[in-house]
Amino acid sequence: MEVDCIAERQFWRSRYAFVMAAIGSAVGLGNVWRFPFVCYKNGGGAFLIPYLIALFTTGIPLMILEFSLGHWARGSPPYCFLKANKKFEWIGWFASLAPFVIASYYTVVMAWCFAYMIYSIDLRWGSDANLFFLKHFLNATRSPAEIGSIQIPVLLGLVVVWFSIFVILYKGVSRIGKVVAVTVPLPTILLVILTIRGLTLPGAMEGIDYYLTPDFSKLSHFKVWLSAYAQVFFSLSLAQGILITYASFLRKESDITNNAFIISLADAGTSFLAGFAVFSIVGYLSLMKGIGIENLGLAGPHLTFVTYPTAISLLPFGAWLFGMIFYIALLAFGIDSAFSMIEPLATSINSKWKFSKGKATAIACALGFLSSLIFVTSSGIYWLDIVDHFVANFCLVLIGLLECISLGYLFDLKKLREHANEVSDITIGRWWDFLIKFVAPLSLLTLLVASVVENISVPYNNYPTWCLLVGGVMPGAMIFILSFIFANR
Ligand code: PHE
């Protein structure tokens, strides 16, 4: 592949479209169900210190790196890396395939949100949201080893989600620009509404206290710092080929550095706001039920599909409406992250094998839909947990590290800095090289080693070893090998 073969290069209509699309990718389910919980677990208000340090020393510099590479090389991620060095094409493939794996389960969580949006109408979960979620809705088996059958309501939601992704992507980036003009501001407004509703409930302040009371002693814990880096990394959609692909659609004279700051700060701000929406209502629930906040179940799916619906049902008026608002917000936050995960692969297929954009998108979506099916079975929730844990903790961090090393050491990094400075409002100095060459790779390497050690010493969530191998190690190994195969074709 000597030249990028995208027949007709497409462009964002405006700077606004690009910034919105990148914010859309960054802001997603992670902001609503991951950040508030991670923050409260790791020192509350004090967590903002490691978080902001991670954001400024690793998150934003890497975002500038990815934007500069995409904008300088103007092509799909494999092409961009190839242009940097003949030997690097596989890194681009690796980075395009990893978000594809994330999409396979991310879309299933969106399918749950879709079902719950409809269930909100009559508060279908009744008085025991936990029982409803696990037994009636998911029909969950006891372990991932018992696969179980496909759950039809989830499958229906999944079809809707994948079909939407296809419709949004197949026409190219001008349509993405139109979609994100709605799917970014809309859920943000809804989140503000939910926050106001939450804060005006009794017990809200206790919830916020829980969320933000700073515990500075936590800052001496190594794990708190790791959590901060991992959260920044996941939330900004770094190391996924996404930002590279999006930047490749920018016109020649487009700002890079300032945009990276705007996007990162918008993402961090949304996370912070989501904490108020979530913890105010959790405080209310705790007051109404007389259960301590720490016993309410605040992580991931449990927060979204058990704790939150329970609280919604207790609202004095308009319970169904606030339920719908919450799930519509999640769907709108999620959809632009979901399609951004498919875009790098679709662009890479389009560019490498000269399929039309429509065909390449259809191939990527069909494969994505098929890989989602395992998560639609009764054991899906366990597989989702396993795949998410390993891909988010290993693949993402590994790709970030590969980017820093390949571009920082085996390429003339100065070229990218000068490129960014030529087009940007804000110029970056040699300090940026230092961050990309030393600070970022060192933090990522630490993160990677710590995760490996932890996962070897304690099997994740006590799942059977073969399940961890199949769900955790296999997808990563497969896309790693595929990257080399694709690069050598
Ligand atoms: N950043 C998204 C979120 O917070 C998730 C995501 C991860 C999107 C990786 C793309 C790539 O939900």
XYZ file of C-alpha atoms and ligand atoms in Angstrom:
501
model
C 0.000 0.000 0.000
C 2.018 2.940 -1.216
C -0.627 5.591 -1.369
C -3.761 5.994 0.606
C -6.349 4.686 -1.820
C -9.441 6.377 -0.404
C -10.867 7.328 -3.767
C -12.247 10.675 -2.777
C -10.897 12.233 0.379
C -13.705 13.489 2.566
C -13.616 16.499 4.845
C -15.437 17.794 7.880
C -17.711 20.646 6.960
C -16.436 22.825 9.777
C -14.178 22.947 12.783
C -17.304 22.619 14.889
C -18.214 19.310 13.215
C -14.783 17.864 13.943
C -14.688 19.051 17.547
C -18.203 17.741 18.177
C -17.378 14.371 16.617
C -14.286 13.978 18.769
C -16.168 15.052 21.897
C -18.909 12.616 20.889
C -16.409 9.800 20.771
C -14.832 10.725 24.077
C -18.004 11.355 26.026
C -19.881 8.112 26.440
C -21.116 5.566 28.913
C -17.715 5.782 30.589
C -18.378 9.336 31.742
C -21.671 8.445 33.367
C -21.021 5.099 34.966
C -17.262 4.960 35.278
C -15.975 8.364 36.308
C -18.288 9.119 39.268
C -17.585 5.711 40.762
C -13.842 5.771 40.160
C -13.705 9.253 41.661
C -15.579 8.340 44.828
C -13.548 5.148 45.266
C -10.226 6.908 44.906
C -10.344 9.802 47.296
C -13.379 11.851 46.139
C -12.423 15.466 45.476
C -8.753 14.639 46.018
C -8.907 12.317 42.998
C -9.177 15.369 40.780
C -5.468 15.998 41.404
C -4.128 12.747 39.895
C -6.869 12.931 37.290
C -5.859 16.382 36.089
C -2.177 15.471 36.196
C -2.871 12.381 34.065
C -4.984 14.492 31.733
C -2.335 17.159 31.186
C 0.793 15.003 31.140
C -0.479 12.024 29.154
C -4.028 12.453 27.848
C -3.746 15.770 26.054
C -0.175 15.227 24.721
C -1.230 11.876 23.250
C -4.314 13.420 21.730
C -2.111 16.049 20.068
C 0.146 13.235 18.850
C -2.741 11.318 17.288
C -4.270 14.411 15.717
C -0.916 15.475 14.275
C -0.250 12.039 12.839
C -3.691 11.783 11.244
C -3.543 15.295 9.885
C 0.038 15.039 8.643
C -0.335 11.634 6.952
C -3.995 12.044 5.927
C -5.172 8.489 5.797
C -6.484 5.485 7.649
C -4.518 4.510 10.785
C -2.565 1.724 9.004
C -1.679 4.156 6.245
C -0.609 6.855 8.711
C 1.736 4.487 10.513
C 3.041 3.156 7.227
C 3.825 6.675 6.150
C 5.752 7.203 9.373
C 7.767 4.026 8.837
C 7.412 1.045 6.485
C 7.515 -1.358 9.415
C 4.687 0.230 11.407
C 1.575 -0.513 9.364
C 0.551 -3.282 11.774
C 0.319 -0.796 14.659
C -2.345 1.050 12.694
C -4.252 -2.180 12.158
C -3.955 -3.079 15.806
C -5.332 0.335 16.718
C -8.224 -0.051 14.249
C -9.186 -3.525 15.428
C -9.135 -2.875 19.188
C -12.079 -0.432 19.196
C -13.931 -2.914 17.007
C -13.706 -5.398 19.901
C -14.878 -2.729 22.341
C -17.818 -1.959 20.025
C -18.919 -5.597 20.126
C -19.942 -5.282 23.783
C -20.471 -1.519 24.018
C -23.374 -1.886 21.566
C -24.915 -4.549 23.788
C -24.947 -2.195 26.775
C -26.614 0.316 24.486
C -29.175 -2.354 23.583
C -29.905 -2.680 27.309
C -30.355 1.087 27.515
C -32.713 0.917 24.559
C -34.878 -1.696 26.282
C -34.818 0.261 29.552
C -35.837 3.427 27.762
C -39.001 1.589 26.732
C -39.420 -0.078 30.127
C -39.357 3.367 31.730
C -42.824 4.065 30.370
C -44.451 1.759 32.923
C -41.459 1.377 35.285
C -41.389 -2.255 34.267
C -38.664 -3.192 36.767
C -41.178 -2.954 39.590
C -40.112 -3.038 43.208
C -37.075 -5.285 42.779
C -34.925 -3.847 40.005
C -32.123 -6.286 40.717
C -34.303 -9.326 40.221
C -35.840 -7.793 37.131
C -32.471 -7.016 35.557
C -30.731 -10.306 36.215
C -33.606 -12.769 36.077
C -36.345 -11.356 33.859
C -34.372 -9.198 31.495
C -31.032 -10.987 31.092
C -32.091 -14.403 32.375
C -28.494 -14.573 33.634
C -26.854 -17.936 34.190
C -24.638 -18.451 37.218
C -21.304 -18.316 35.434
C -19.835 -17.542 32.004
C -19.293 -21.269 31.515
C -23.058 -21.794 31.179
C -23.660 -19.970 27.908
C -27.463 -20.087 27.872
C -29.692 -18.847 25.080
C -30.047 -15.620 23.111
C -32.295 -13.061 24.805
C -34.743 -11.677 22.281
C -35.395 -8.202 23.808
C -31.648 -7.568 23.915
C -31.241 -8.863 20.381
C -33.904 -6.476 19.104
C -32.153 -3.528 20.724
C -28.868 -4.692 19.279
C -30.268 -4.761 15.748
C -31.479 -1.180 16.198
C -28.074 -0.040 17.486
C -26.010 -1.683 14.723
C -28.397 -0.543 12.051
C -28.104 3.040 13.340
C -24.323 2.798 13.279
C -24.402 1.621 9.689
C -26.809 4.326 8.567
C -24.732 7.034 10.232
C -21.391 5.863 8.847
C -21.897 4.581 5.344
C -22.273 7.966 3.697
C -19.076 9.312 5.179
C -18.072 12.094 7.468
C -20.505 14.784 6.412
C -23.300 12.697 7.874
C -21.312 12.114 11.059
C -21.018 15.883 11.366
C -24.795 16.284 11.166
C -25.484 13.526 13.681
C -23.074 14.786 16.323
C -24.592 18.258 16.085
C -27.538 16.596 17.885
C -26.055 13.677 19.820
C -23.522 15.801 21.691
C -25.542 18.804 22.926
C -28.787 16.868 23.504
C -27.578 14.442 26.198
C -25.584 17.232 27.827
C -28.783 19.238 28.249
C -30.559 16.133 29.540
C -27.731 15.570 32.007
C -28.156 19.109 33.302
C -31.901 18.459 33.747
C -31.155 15.253 35.662
C -28.605 17.064 37.811
C -31.084 19.787 38.723
C -33.735 17.179 39.509
C -31.228 15.217 41.588
C -29.907 18.191 43.535
C -33.400 19.310 44.545
C -34.168 15.956 46.183
C -33.749 15.341 49.915
C -30.541 13.482 50.696
C -28.807 14.856 47.613
C -26.148 16.668 49.610
C -25.116 13.509 51.451
C -24.665 11.881 48.063
C -22.511 14.750 46.826
C -20.502 14.610 50.041
C -19.782 11.001 49.296
C -18.740 11.823 45.769
C -16.462 14.738 46.516
C -15.266 14.856 50.145
C -11.518 14.856 49.589
C -9.430 12.163 51.213
C -5.902 13.350 50.575
C -4.344 10.332 52.255
C -5.453 8.321 49.215
C -2.996 10.224 47.048
C -0.141 8.199 48.502
C -1.714 5.003 47.096
C -0.213 3.806 43.878
C -3.549 2.347 42.724
C -5.275 5.709 42.846
C -2.789 7.081 40.330
C -3.217 4.053 38.108
C -6.982 4.519 38.165
C -6.555 8.137 37.141
C -4.420 7.257 34.117
C -6.693 4.387 33.106
C -9.778 6.609 33.356
C -8.235 9.415 31.300
C -7.116 6.945 28.697
C -10.435 5.171 28.306
C -12.459 8.323 28.449
C -10.564 10.267 25.794
C -10.835 7.327 23.337
C -7.067 7.368 22.970
C -5.009 4.691 21.229
C -7.964 3.475 19.187
C -7.176 4.851 15.772
C -10.286 6.983 16.204
C -8.632 10.351 16.740
C -6.156 9.595 13.950
C -8.991 8.803 11.555
C -11.044 11.834 12.547
C -8.045 14.166 12.191
C -7.340 12.776 8.729
C -10.635 14.298 7.581
C -9.537 17.802 8.596
C -8.714 20.322 5.921
C -5.113 21.445 5.497
C -5.400 24.596 7.568
C -7.064 23.246 10.680
C -6.142 23.758 14.270
C -4.871 20.759 16.225
C -3.572 21.785 19.640
C -6.322 24.083 20.747
C -8.919 21.551 19.618
C -7.232 18.872 21.703
C -7.558 21.085 24.793
C -11.205 21.899 24.055
C -12.120 18.257 23.512
C -10.313 16.941 26.584
C -11.703 19.583 28.887
C -15.235 19.082 27.561
C -14.877 15.377 28.268
C -13.556 15.949 31.789
C -16.298 18.507 32.470
C -19.024 16.087 31.399
C -17.616 13.388 33.685
C -17.570 15.798 36.593
C -21.148 16.880 35.921
C -22.343 13.269 35.594
C -21.057 12.689 39.124
C -23.555 15.248 40.425
C -26.437 13.680 38.490
C -25.569 10.201 39.751
C -24.611 10.903 43.358
C -27.463 13.291 44.100
C -30.012 10.642 43.238
C -27.987 7.940 44.968
C -28.063 10.107 48.134
C -31.831 10.349 47.771
C -32.150 6.599 47.380
C -29.987 6.007 50.430
C -32.169 8.351 52.492
C -35.447 6.797 51.309
C -34.310 3.232 51.855
C -32.200 3.840 54.924
C -29.296 1.984 53.334
C -25.749 3.365 53.488
C -24.494 4.707 50.159
C -21.574 2.269 50.109
C -24.056 -0.630 50.086
C -26.067 0.547 47.119
C -23.977 -0.897 44.289
C -22.436 1.965 42.394
C -20.290 0.398 39.699
C -21.012 -0.075 36.002
C -24.107 -2.001 34.945
C -25.415 -2.293 38.501
C -25.535 1.480 38.896
C -27.241 1.987 35.556
C -29.703 -0.866 35.517
C -30.425 -1.516 39.195
C -29.563 1.402 41.484
C -30.697 4.171 39.165
C -34.053 2.580 38.192
C -34.761 1.869 41.875
C -34.226 5.532 42.661
C -36.310 6.630 39.670
C -39.278 4.604 40.889
C -39.188 6.494 44.198
C -39.435 9.950 42.620
C -42.439 11.958 43.803
C -43.632 12.849 40.283
C -42.781 12.170 36.640
C -40.806 9.029 37.455
C -41.307 7.590 33.972
C -40.194 10.836 32.364
C -36.924 11.022 34.297
C -36.355 7.341 33.539
C -36.726 8.014 29.853
C -34.538 11.103 30.011
C -31.786 9.095 31.675
C -31.768 6.280 29.127
C -32.158 8.595 26.147
C -29.175 10.555 27.466
C -27.154 7.349 27.748
C -28.127 6.278 24.236
C -27.221 9.659 22.798
C -23.945 9.766 24.730
C -23.176 6.215 23.632
C -24.052 6.240 19.943
C -21.311 8.640 18.867
C -18.748 6.657 20.851
C -20.056 3.448 19.274
C -19.837 4.558 15.677
C -16.456 6.142 16.265
C -15.216 2.671 17.224
C -16.200 1.293 13.808
C -15.011 4.190 11.681
C -11.256 3.372 11.836
C -11.804 -0.190 10.638
C -14.261 0.886 7.951
C -11.803 3.541 6.740
C -8.926 1.050 6.816
C -10.835 -1.566 4.796
C -11.947 1.127 2.401
C -8.420 2.353 1.917
C -6.561 -0.948 1.772
C -8.856 -3.098 -0.341
C -10.539 -0.356 -2.360
C -14.030 -1.339 -1.281
C -16.438 1.592 -1.439
C -17.037 3.364 1.868
C -20.556 1.913 1.971
C -19.363 -1.632 1.414
C -16.489 -1.320 3.877
C -18.895 0.008 6.503
C -21.348 -2.815 5.815
C -18.571 -5.395 6.260
C -17.394 -3.838 9.528
C -20.937 -3.540 10.915
C -21.918 -7.083 9.904
C -18.802 -8.516 11.549
C -19.412 -6.328 14.594
C -22.995 -7.488 14.894
C -21.932 -11.129 14.709
C -19.279 -10.669 17.381
C -21.864 -8.992 19.606
C -24.029 -12.096 19.678
C -22.115 -13.835 22.463
C -23.004 -10.913 24.744
C -26.702 -11.295 23.973
C -26.855 -14.752 25.535
C -27.828 -15.358 29.172
C -24.142 -15.434 30.113
C -23.477 -12.239 28.162
C -23.061 -10.032 31.222
C -20.087 -12.102 32.399
C -18.416 -12.209 29.007
C -18.923 -8.493 28.693
C -17.254 -7.958 32.030
C -14.285 -10.140 31.071
C -13.691 -8.714 27.596
C -14.092 -5.151 28.847
C -11.657 -5.678 31.691
C -8.916 -7.083 29.487
C -9.276 -4.938 26.393
C -9.568 -1.715 28.386
C -6.684 -2.579 30.692
C -4.272 -4.174 28.247
C -4.915 -3.554 24.563
C -5.597 0.131 24.953
C -2.578 0.756 27.128
C -0.351 -1.415 24.957
C -1.357 0.465 21.815
C -0.719 3.788 23.547
C 2.723 2.580 24.503
C 3.424 1.369 20.957
C 2.432 4.777 19.631
C 4.783 6.596 21.985
C 7.700 4.308 21.185
C 7.180 4.038 17.433
C 6.608 7.749 16.890
C 8.801 9.023 19.722
C 11.905 6.952 19.083
C 11.748 5.271 15.680
C 10.505 8.342 13.861
C 11.374 12.012 13.863
C 8.872 13.274 16.416
C 9.906 16.855 15.705
C 8.188 16.579 12.314
C 4.825 16.079 13.980
C 5.419 18.885 16.485
C 6.346 21.280 13.699
C 3.343 20.152 11.725
C 1.022 20.825 14.667
C 2.625 24.221 15.276
C 2.229 25.244 11.660
C -1.543 24.916 11.773
C -2.519 25.458 15.414
C -3.610 28.485 17.438
C -1.415 27.406 20.342
C 2.153 26.274 19.717
C 3.806 23.459 21.619
C 7.449 23.354 22.641
C 10.073 20.741 23.324
C 8.260 19.864 26.571
C 5.763 18.010 24.421
C 8.512 15.730 23.021
C 9.567 15.076 26.586
C 6.045 14.077 27.589
C 5.639 11.745 24.591
C 9.081 10.189 24.910
C 9.338 9.800 28.676
C 6.373 10.708 30.836
C 3.593 9.064 28.814
C 5.390 5.786 27.986
C 6.635 5.431 31.560
C 3.165 5.864 33.008
C 1.684 3.514 30.440
C 4.367 0.913 31.005
C 3.743 1.076 34.759
C 0.034 0.697 34.152
C 0.613 -2.302 31.918
C 3.011 -4.080 34.262
C 0.787 -3.433 37.282
C -2.233 -4.861 35.422
C -0.325 -7.953 34.328
C 0.949 -8.607 37.854
C -2.465 -8.101 39.366
C -4.241 -10.340 36.871
C -1.739 -13.123 37.239
C -1.853 -13.056 41.023
C -5.663 -12.919 41.360
C -7.931 -14.285 38.607
C -10.271 -11.451 37.649
C -13.560 -11.671 39.585
C -12.866 -15.360 40.255
C -13.991 -16.423 36.827
C -12.803 -19.883 35.640
C -9.362 -19.674 34.046
C -10.499 -20.939 30.656
C -13.106 -18.183 30.489
C -10.449 -15.579 31.199
C -8.274 -17.085 28.480
C -11.093 -17.215 25.931
C -12.666 -13.855 26.776
C -9.633 -11.942 27.935
C -6.514 -13.190 26.220
C -7.919 -14.598 22.979
C -9.521 -11.459 21.478
C -6.361 -9.471 22.155
C -4.113 -12.163 20.708
C -6.363 -12.548 17.673
C -6.386 -8.900 16.718
C -2.635 -8.714 17.339
C -2.009 -11.554 14.874
C -4.575 -10.213 12.404
C -2.757 -6.878 12.429
C 0.386 -8.511 11.080
C -1.545 -10.528 8.519
C -3.362 -7.452 7.209
C -0.177 -5.393 7.182
C 1.616 -7.981 5.056
C -1.118 -8.527 2.524
N -14.635 7.153 25.609
C -15.814 6.342 25.554
C -16.596 6.420 26.845
O -16.185 7.059 27.781
C -15.530 4.904 25.303
C -14.575 4.616 24.236
C -13.477 3.867 24.515
C -14.797 5.074 22.961
C -12.566 3.575 23.539
C -13.905 4.785 21.988
C -12.783 4.047 22.276
O -17.636 5.828 26.962
